[in-house]
PDB file of C-alpha atoms in Angstrom:
ATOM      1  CA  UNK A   1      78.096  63.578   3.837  1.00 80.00           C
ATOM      2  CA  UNK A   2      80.704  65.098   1.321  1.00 81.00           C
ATOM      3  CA  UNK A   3      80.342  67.409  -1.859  1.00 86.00           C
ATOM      4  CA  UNK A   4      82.057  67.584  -4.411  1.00 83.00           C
ATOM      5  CA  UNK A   5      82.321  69.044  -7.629  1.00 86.00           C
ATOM      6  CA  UNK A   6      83.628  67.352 -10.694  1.00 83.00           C
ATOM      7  CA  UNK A   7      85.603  68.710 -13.545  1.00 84.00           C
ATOM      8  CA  UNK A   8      82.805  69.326 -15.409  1.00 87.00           C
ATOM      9  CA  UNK A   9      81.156  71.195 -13.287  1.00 84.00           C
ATOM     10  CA  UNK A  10      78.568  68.561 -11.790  1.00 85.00           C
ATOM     11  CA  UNK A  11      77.816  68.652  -8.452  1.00 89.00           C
ATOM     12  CA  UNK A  12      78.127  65.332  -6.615  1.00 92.00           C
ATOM     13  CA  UNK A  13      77.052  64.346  -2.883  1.00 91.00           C
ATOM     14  CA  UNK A  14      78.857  61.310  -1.404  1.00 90.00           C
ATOM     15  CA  UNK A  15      76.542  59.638   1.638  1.00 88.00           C
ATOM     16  CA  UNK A  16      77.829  57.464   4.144  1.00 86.00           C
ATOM     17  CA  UNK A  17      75.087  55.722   6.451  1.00 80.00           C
ATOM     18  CA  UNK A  18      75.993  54.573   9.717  1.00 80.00           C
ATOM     19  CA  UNK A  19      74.995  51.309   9.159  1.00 80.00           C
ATOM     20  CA  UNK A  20      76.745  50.567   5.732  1.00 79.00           C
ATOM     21  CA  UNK A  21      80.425  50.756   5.392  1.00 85.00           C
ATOM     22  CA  UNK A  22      80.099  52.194   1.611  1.00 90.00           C
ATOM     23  CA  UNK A  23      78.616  55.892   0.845  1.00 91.00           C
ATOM     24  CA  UNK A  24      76.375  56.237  -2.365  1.00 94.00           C
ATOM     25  CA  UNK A  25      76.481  58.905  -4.690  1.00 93.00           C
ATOM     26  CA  UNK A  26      73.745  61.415  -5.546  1.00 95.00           C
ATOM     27  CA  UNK A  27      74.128  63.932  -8.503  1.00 94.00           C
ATOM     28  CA  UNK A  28      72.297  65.866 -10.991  1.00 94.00           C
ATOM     29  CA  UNK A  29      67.938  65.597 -10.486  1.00 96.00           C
ATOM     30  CA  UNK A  30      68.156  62.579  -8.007  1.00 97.00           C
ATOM     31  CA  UNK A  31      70.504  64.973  -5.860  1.00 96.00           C
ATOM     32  CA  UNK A  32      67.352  67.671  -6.284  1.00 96.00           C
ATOM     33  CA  UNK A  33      64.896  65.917  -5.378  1.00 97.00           C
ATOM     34  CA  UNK A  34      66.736  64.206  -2.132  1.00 97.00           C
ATOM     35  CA  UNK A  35      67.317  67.215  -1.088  1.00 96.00           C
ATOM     36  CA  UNK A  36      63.505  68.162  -1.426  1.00 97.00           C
ATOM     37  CA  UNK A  37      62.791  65.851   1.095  1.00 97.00           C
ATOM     38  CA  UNK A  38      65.352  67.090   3.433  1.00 95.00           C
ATOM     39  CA  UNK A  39      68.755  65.297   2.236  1.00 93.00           C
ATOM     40  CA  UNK A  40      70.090  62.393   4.698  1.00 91.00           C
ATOM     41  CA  UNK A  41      67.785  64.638   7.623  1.00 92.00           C
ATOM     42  CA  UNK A  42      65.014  63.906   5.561  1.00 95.00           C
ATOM     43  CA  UNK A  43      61.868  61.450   5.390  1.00 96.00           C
ATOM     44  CA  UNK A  44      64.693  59.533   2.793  1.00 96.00           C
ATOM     45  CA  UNK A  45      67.057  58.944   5.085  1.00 94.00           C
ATOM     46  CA  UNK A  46      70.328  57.975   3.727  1.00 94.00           C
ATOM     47  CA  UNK A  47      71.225  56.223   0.455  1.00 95.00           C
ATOM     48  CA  UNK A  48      71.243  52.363   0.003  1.00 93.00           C
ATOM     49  CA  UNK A  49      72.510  52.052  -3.469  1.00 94.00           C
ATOM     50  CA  UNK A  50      74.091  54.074  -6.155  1.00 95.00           C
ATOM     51  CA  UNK A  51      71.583  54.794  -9.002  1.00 95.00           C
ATOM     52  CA  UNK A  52      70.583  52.266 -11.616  1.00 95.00           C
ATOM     53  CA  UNK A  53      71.364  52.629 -14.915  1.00 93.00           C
ATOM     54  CA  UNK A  54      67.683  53.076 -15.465  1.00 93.00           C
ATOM     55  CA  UNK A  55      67.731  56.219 -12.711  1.00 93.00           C
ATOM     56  CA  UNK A  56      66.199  54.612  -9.820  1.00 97.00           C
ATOM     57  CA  UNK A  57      67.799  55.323  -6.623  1.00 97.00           C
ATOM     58  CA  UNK A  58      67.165  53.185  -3.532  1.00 97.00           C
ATOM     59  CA  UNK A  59      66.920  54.844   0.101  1.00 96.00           C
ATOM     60  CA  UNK A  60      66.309  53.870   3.990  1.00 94.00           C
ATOM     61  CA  UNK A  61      62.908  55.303   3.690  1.00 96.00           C
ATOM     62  CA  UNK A  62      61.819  54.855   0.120  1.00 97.00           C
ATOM     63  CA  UNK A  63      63.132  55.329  -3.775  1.00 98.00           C
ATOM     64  CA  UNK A  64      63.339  57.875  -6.031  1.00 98.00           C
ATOM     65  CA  UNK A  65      62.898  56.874  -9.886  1.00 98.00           C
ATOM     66  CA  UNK A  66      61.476  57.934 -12.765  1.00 96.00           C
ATOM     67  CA  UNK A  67      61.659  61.642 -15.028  1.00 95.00           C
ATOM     68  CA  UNK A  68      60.800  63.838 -13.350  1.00 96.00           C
ATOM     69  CA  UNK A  69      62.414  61.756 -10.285  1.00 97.00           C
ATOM     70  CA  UNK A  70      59.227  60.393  -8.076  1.00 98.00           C
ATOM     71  CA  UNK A  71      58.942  59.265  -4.506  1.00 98.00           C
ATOM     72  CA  UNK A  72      58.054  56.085  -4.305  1.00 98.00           C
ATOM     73  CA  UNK A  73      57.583  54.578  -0.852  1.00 97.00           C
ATOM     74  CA  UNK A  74      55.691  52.819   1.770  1.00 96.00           C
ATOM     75  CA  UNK A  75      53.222  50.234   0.915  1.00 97.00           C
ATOM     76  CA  UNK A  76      53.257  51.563  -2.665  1.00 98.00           C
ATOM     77  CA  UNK A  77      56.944  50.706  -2.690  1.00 98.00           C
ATOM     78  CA  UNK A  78      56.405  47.539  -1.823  1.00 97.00           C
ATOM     79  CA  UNK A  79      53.787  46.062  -4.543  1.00 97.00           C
ATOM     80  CA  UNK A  80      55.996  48.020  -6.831  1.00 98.00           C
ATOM     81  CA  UNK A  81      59.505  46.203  -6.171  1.00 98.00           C
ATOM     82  CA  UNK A  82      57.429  42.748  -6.236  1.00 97.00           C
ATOM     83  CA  UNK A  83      55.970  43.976  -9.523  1.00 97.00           C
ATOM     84  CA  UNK A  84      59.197  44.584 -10.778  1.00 97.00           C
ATOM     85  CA  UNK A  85      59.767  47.843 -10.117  1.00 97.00           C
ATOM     86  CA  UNK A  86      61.008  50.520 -13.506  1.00 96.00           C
ATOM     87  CA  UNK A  87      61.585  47.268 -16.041  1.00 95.00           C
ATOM     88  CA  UNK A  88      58.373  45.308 -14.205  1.00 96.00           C
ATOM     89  CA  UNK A  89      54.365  45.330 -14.886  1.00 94.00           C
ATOM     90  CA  UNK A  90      54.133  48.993 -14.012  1.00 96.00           C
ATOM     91  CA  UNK A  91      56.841  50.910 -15.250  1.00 97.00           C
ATOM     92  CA  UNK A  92      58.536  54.038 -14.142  1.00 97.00           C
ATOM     93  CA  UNK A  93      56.402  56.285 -11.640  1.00 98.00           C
ATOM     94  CA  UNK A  94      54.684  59.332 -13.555  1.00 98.00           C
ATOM     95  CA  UNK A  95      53.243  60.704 -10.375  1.00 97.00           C
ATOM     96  CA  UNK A  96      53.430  61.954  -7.165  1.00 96.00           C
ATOM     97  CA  UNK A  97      51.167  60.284  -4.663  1.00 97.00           C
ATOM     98  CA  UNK A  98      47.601  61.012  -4.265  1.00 97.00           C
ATOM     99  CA  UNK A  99      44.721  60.656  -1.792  1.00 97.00           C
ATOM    100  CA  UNK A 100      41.489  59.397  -2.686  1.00 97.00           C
ATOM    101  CA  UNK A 101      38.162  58.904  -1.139  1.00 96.00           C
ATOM    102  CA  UNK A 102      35.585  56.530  -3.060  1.00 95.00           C
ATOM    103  CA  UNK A 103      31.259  56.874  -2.874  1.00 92.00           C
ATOM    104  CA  UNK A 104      32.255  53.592  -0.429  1.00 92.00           C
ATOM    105  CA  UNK A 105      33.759  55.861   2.289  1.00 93.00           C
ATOM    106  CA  UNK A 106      36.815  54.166   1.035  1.00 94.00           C
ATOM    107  CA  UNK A 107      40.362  56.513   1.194  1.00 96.00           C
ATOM    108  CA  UNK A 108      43.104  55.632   0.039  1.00 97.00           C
ATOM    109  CA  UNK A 109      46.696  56.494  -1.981  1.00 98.00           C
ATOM    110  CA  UNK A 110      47.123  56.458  -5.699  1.00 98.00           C
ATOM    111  CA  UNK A 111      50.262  56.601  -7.942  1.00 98.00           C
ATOM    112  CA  UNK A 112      50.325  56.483 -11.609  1.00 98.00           C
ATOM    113  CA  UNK A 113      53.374  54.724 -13.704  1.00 98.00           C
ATOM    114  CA  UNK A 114      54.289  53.878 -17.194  1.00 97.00           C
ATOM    115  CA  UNK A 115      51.970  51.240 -17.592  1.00 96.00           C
ATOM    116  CA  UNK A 116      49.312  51.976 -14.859  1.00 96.00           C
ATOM    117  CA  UNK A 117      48.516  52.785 -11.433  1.00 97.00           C
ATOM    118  CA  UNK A 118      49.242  51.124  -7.757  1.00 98.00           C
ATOM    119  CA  UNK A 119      46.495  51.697  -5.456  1.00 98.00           C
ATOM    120  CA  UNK A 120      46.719  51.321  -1.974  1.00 97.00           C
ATOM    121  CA  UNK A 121      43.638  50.761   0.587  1.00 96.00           C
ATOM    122  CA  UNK A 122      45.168  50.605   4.047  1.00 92.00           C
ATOM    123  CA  UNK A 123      41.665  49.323   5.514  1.00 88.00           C
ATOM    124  CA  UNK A 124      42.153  45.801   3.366  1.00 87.00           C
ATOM    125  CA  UNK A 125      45.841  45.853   4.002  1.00 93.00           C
ATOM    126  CA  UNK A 126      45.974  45.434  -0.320  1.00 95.00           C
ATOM    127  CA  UNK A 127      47.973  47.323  -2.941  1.00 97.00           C
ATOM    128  CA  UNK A 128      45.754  46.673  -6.365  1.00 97.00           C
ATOM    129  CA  UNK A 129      47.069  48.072 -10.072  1.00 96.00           C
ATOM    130  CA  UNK A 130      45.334  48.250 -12.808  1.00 94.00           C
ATOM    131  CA  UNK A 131      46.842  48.538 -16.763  1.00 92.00           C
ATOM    132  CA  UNK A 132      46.242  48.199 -20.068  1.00 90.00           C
ATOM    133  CA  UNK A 133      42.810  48.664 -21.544  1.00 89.00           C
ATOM    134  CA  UNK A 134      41.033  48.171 -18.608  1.00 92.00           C
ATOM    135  CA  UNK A 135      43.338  50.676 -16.539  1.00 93.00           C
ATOM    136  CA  UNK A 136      42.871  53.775 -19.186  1.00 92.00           C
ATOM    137  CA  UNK A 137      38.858  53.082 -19.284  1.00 91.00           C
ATOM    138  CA  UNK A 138      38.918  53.283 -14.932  1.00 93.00           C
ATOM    139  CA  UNK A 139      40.316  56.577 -15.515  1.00 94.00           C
ATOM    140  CA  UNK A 140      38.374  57.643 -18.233  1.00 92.00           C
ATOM    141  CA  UNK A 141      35.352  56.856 -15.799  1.00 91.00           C
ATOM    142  CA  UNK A 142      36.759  58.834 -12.913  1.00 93.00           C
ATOM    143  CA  UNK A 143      39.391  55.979 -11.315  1.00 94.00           C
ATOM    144  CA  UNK A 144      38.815  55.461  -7.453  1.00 96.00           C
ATOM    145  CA  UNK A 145      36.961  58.763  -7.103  1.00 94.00           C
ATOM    146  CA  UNK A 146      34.412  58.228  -9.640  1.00 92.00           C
ATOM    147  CA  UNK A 147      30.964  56.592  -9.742  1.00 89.00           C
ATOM    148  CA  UNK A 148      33.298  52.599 -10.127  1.00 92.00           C
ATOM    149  CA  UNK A 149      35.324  53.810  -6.418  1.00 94.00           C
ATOM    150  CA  UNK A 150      38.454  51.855  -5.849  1.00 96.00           C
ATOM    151  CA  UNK A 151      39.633  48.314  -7.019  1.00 96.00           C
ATOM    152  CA  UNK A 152      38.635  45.065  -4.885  1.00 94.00           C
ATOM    153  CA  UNK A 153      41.542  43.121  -6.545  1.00 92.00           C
ATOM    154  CA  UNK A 154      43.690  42.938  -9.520  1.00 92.00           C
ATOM    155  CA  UNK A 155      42.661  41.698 -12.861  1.00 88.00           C
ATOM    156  CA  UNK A 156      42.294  38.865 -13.503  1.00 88.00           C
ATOM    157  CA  UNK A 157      42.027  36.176 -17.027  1.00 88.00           C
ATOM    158  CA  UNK A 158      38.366  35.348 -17.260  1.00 88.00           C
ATOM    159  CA  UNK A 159      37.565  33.708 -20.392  1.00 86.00           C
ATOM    160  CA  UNK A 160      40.148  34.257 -22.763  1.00 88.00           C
ATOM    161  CA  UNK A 161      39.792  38.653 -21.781  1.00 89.00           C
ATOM    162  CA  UNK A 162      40.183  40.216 -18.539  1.00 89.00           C
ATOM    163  CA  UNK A 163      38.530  41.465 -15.569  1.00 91.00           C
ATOM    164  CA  UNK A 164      38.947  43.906 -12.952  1.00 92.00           C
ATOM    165  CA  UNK A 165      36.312  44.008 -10.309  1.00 92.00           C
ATOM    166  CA  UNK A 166      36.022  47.843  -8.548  1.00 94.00           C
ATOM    167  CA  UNK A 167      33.602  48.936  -5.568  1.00 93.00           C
ATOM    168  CA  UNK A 168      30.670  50.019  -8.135  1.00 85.00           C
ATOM    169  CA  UNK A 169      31.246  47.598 -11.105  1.00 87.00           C
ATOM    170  CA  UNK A 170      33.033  45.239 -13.033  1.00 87.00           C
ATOM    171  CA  UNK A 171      35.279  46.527 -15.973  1.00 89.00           C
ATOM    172  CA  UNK A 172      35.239  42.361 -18.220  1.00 88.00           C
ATOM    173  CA  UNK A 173      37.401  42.876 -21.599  1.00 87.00           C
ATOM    174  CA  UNK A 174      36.026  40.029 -23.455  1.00 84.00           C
ATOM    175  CA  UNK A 175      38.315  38.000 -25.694  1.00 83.00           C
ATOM    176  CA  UNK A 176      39.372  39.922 -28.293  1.00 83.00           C
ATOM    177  CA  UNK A 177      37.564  43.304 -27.627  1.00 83.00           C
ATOM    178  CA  UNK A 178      39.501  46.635 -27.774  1.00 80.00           C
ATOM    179  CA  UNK A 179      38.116  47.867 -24.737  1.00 81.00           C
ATOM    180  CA  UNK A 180      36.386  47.076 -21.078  1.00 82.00           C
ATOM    181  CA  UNK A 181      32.656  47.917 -21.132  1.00 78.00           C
ATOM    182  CA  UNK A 182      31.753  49.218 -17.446  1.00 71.00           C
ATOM    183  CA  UNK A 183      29.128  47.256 -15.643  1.00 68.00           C
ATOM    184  CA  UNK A 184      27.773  49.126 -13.135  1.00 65.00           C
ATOM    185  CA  UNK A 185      26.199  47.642 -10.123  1.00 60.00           C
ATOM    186  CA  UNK A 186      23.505  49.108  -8.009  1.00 54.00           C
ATOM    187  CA  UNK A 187      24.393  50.932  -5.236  1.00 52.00           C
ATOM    188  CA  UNK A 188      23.413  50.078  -1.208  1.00 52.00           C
TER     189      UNK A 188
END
């Protein structure tokens, strides 16, 4: 690891990892952040890329995108990169993780993007997102720790609209409405 300072005054950290014969820079808020977690010591590791021209920053352990810069990581990550991850379904991250627990007993992690939210339920080995209408109505009702608990799948095309089945209900968007009606079912 080298720093440097350039003639304007930035402060610039140059990363080699052991494994790659290039080193990465870091500057500016993704530098901050990185070295929130603990620099190349860190749950990050060391870099794998420079940054995108979008701001997202690739690491051994995870990525750090978005503004504010987010940690993204893990089986989040994952779902995210196949979604495509800032220019994809979901956007940018907007959030940090969080933990939830539904009326199911089901727990679980939680981040929010751009365009919705990733939610990941290690006991089905799933990563589900919701978006759009159906996404800002599940919040509106509480999202995975409300009276709906977390999401059994993504949506999917029913009908000409939507659907997006959750632990306590279905949220349907029929053709051409504005917005999901929540059909609750009855609880065991």
């Amino acid at each position: 690891v080298q720093e440097m300072t350039t003639t304007n005054g930035v402060r610039v950290v140059l990363a080699l990892p052991d494994r790659v014969a290039q080193a990465y820079a870091l500057s500016g808020s993704l530098l901050a952040r990185y070295e929130d977690f603990g620099g190349p010591a860190g749950m990050l590791g060391y870099p794998l890329s420079d940054a995108s021209s979008r701001g997202r920053q690739n690491f051994e352990n995870g990525v750090l995108a978005g503004a504010p810069v987010r940690l993204v990581s893990g089986a989040l990550l994952t779902r995210w990169q196949a979604l495509g991850l800032e220019t994809g379904t979901a956007g940018s991250p907007v959030s940090e993780v969080a933990s939830f627990f539904t009326f199911a007993a089901t727990s679980g992690m939680q981040q929010a993007f751009a365009a919705g939210s990733l939610y990941s339920l290690p006991s089905a080995n799933r990563v589900y997102i919701t978006t759009g209408a159906i996404h800002q109505k599940y919040v509106q009702l509480g999202g995975p720790g409300g009276r709906l608990g977390a999401p059994t799948h993504d949506d999917l095309a029913v009908g000409g609209g939507r659907l997006q089945d959750v632990e306590g209900s279905a949220l349907p968007v029929a053709a051409g409405a504005a917005e999901p009606s929540a059909e609750e079912s009855p609880r065991q």
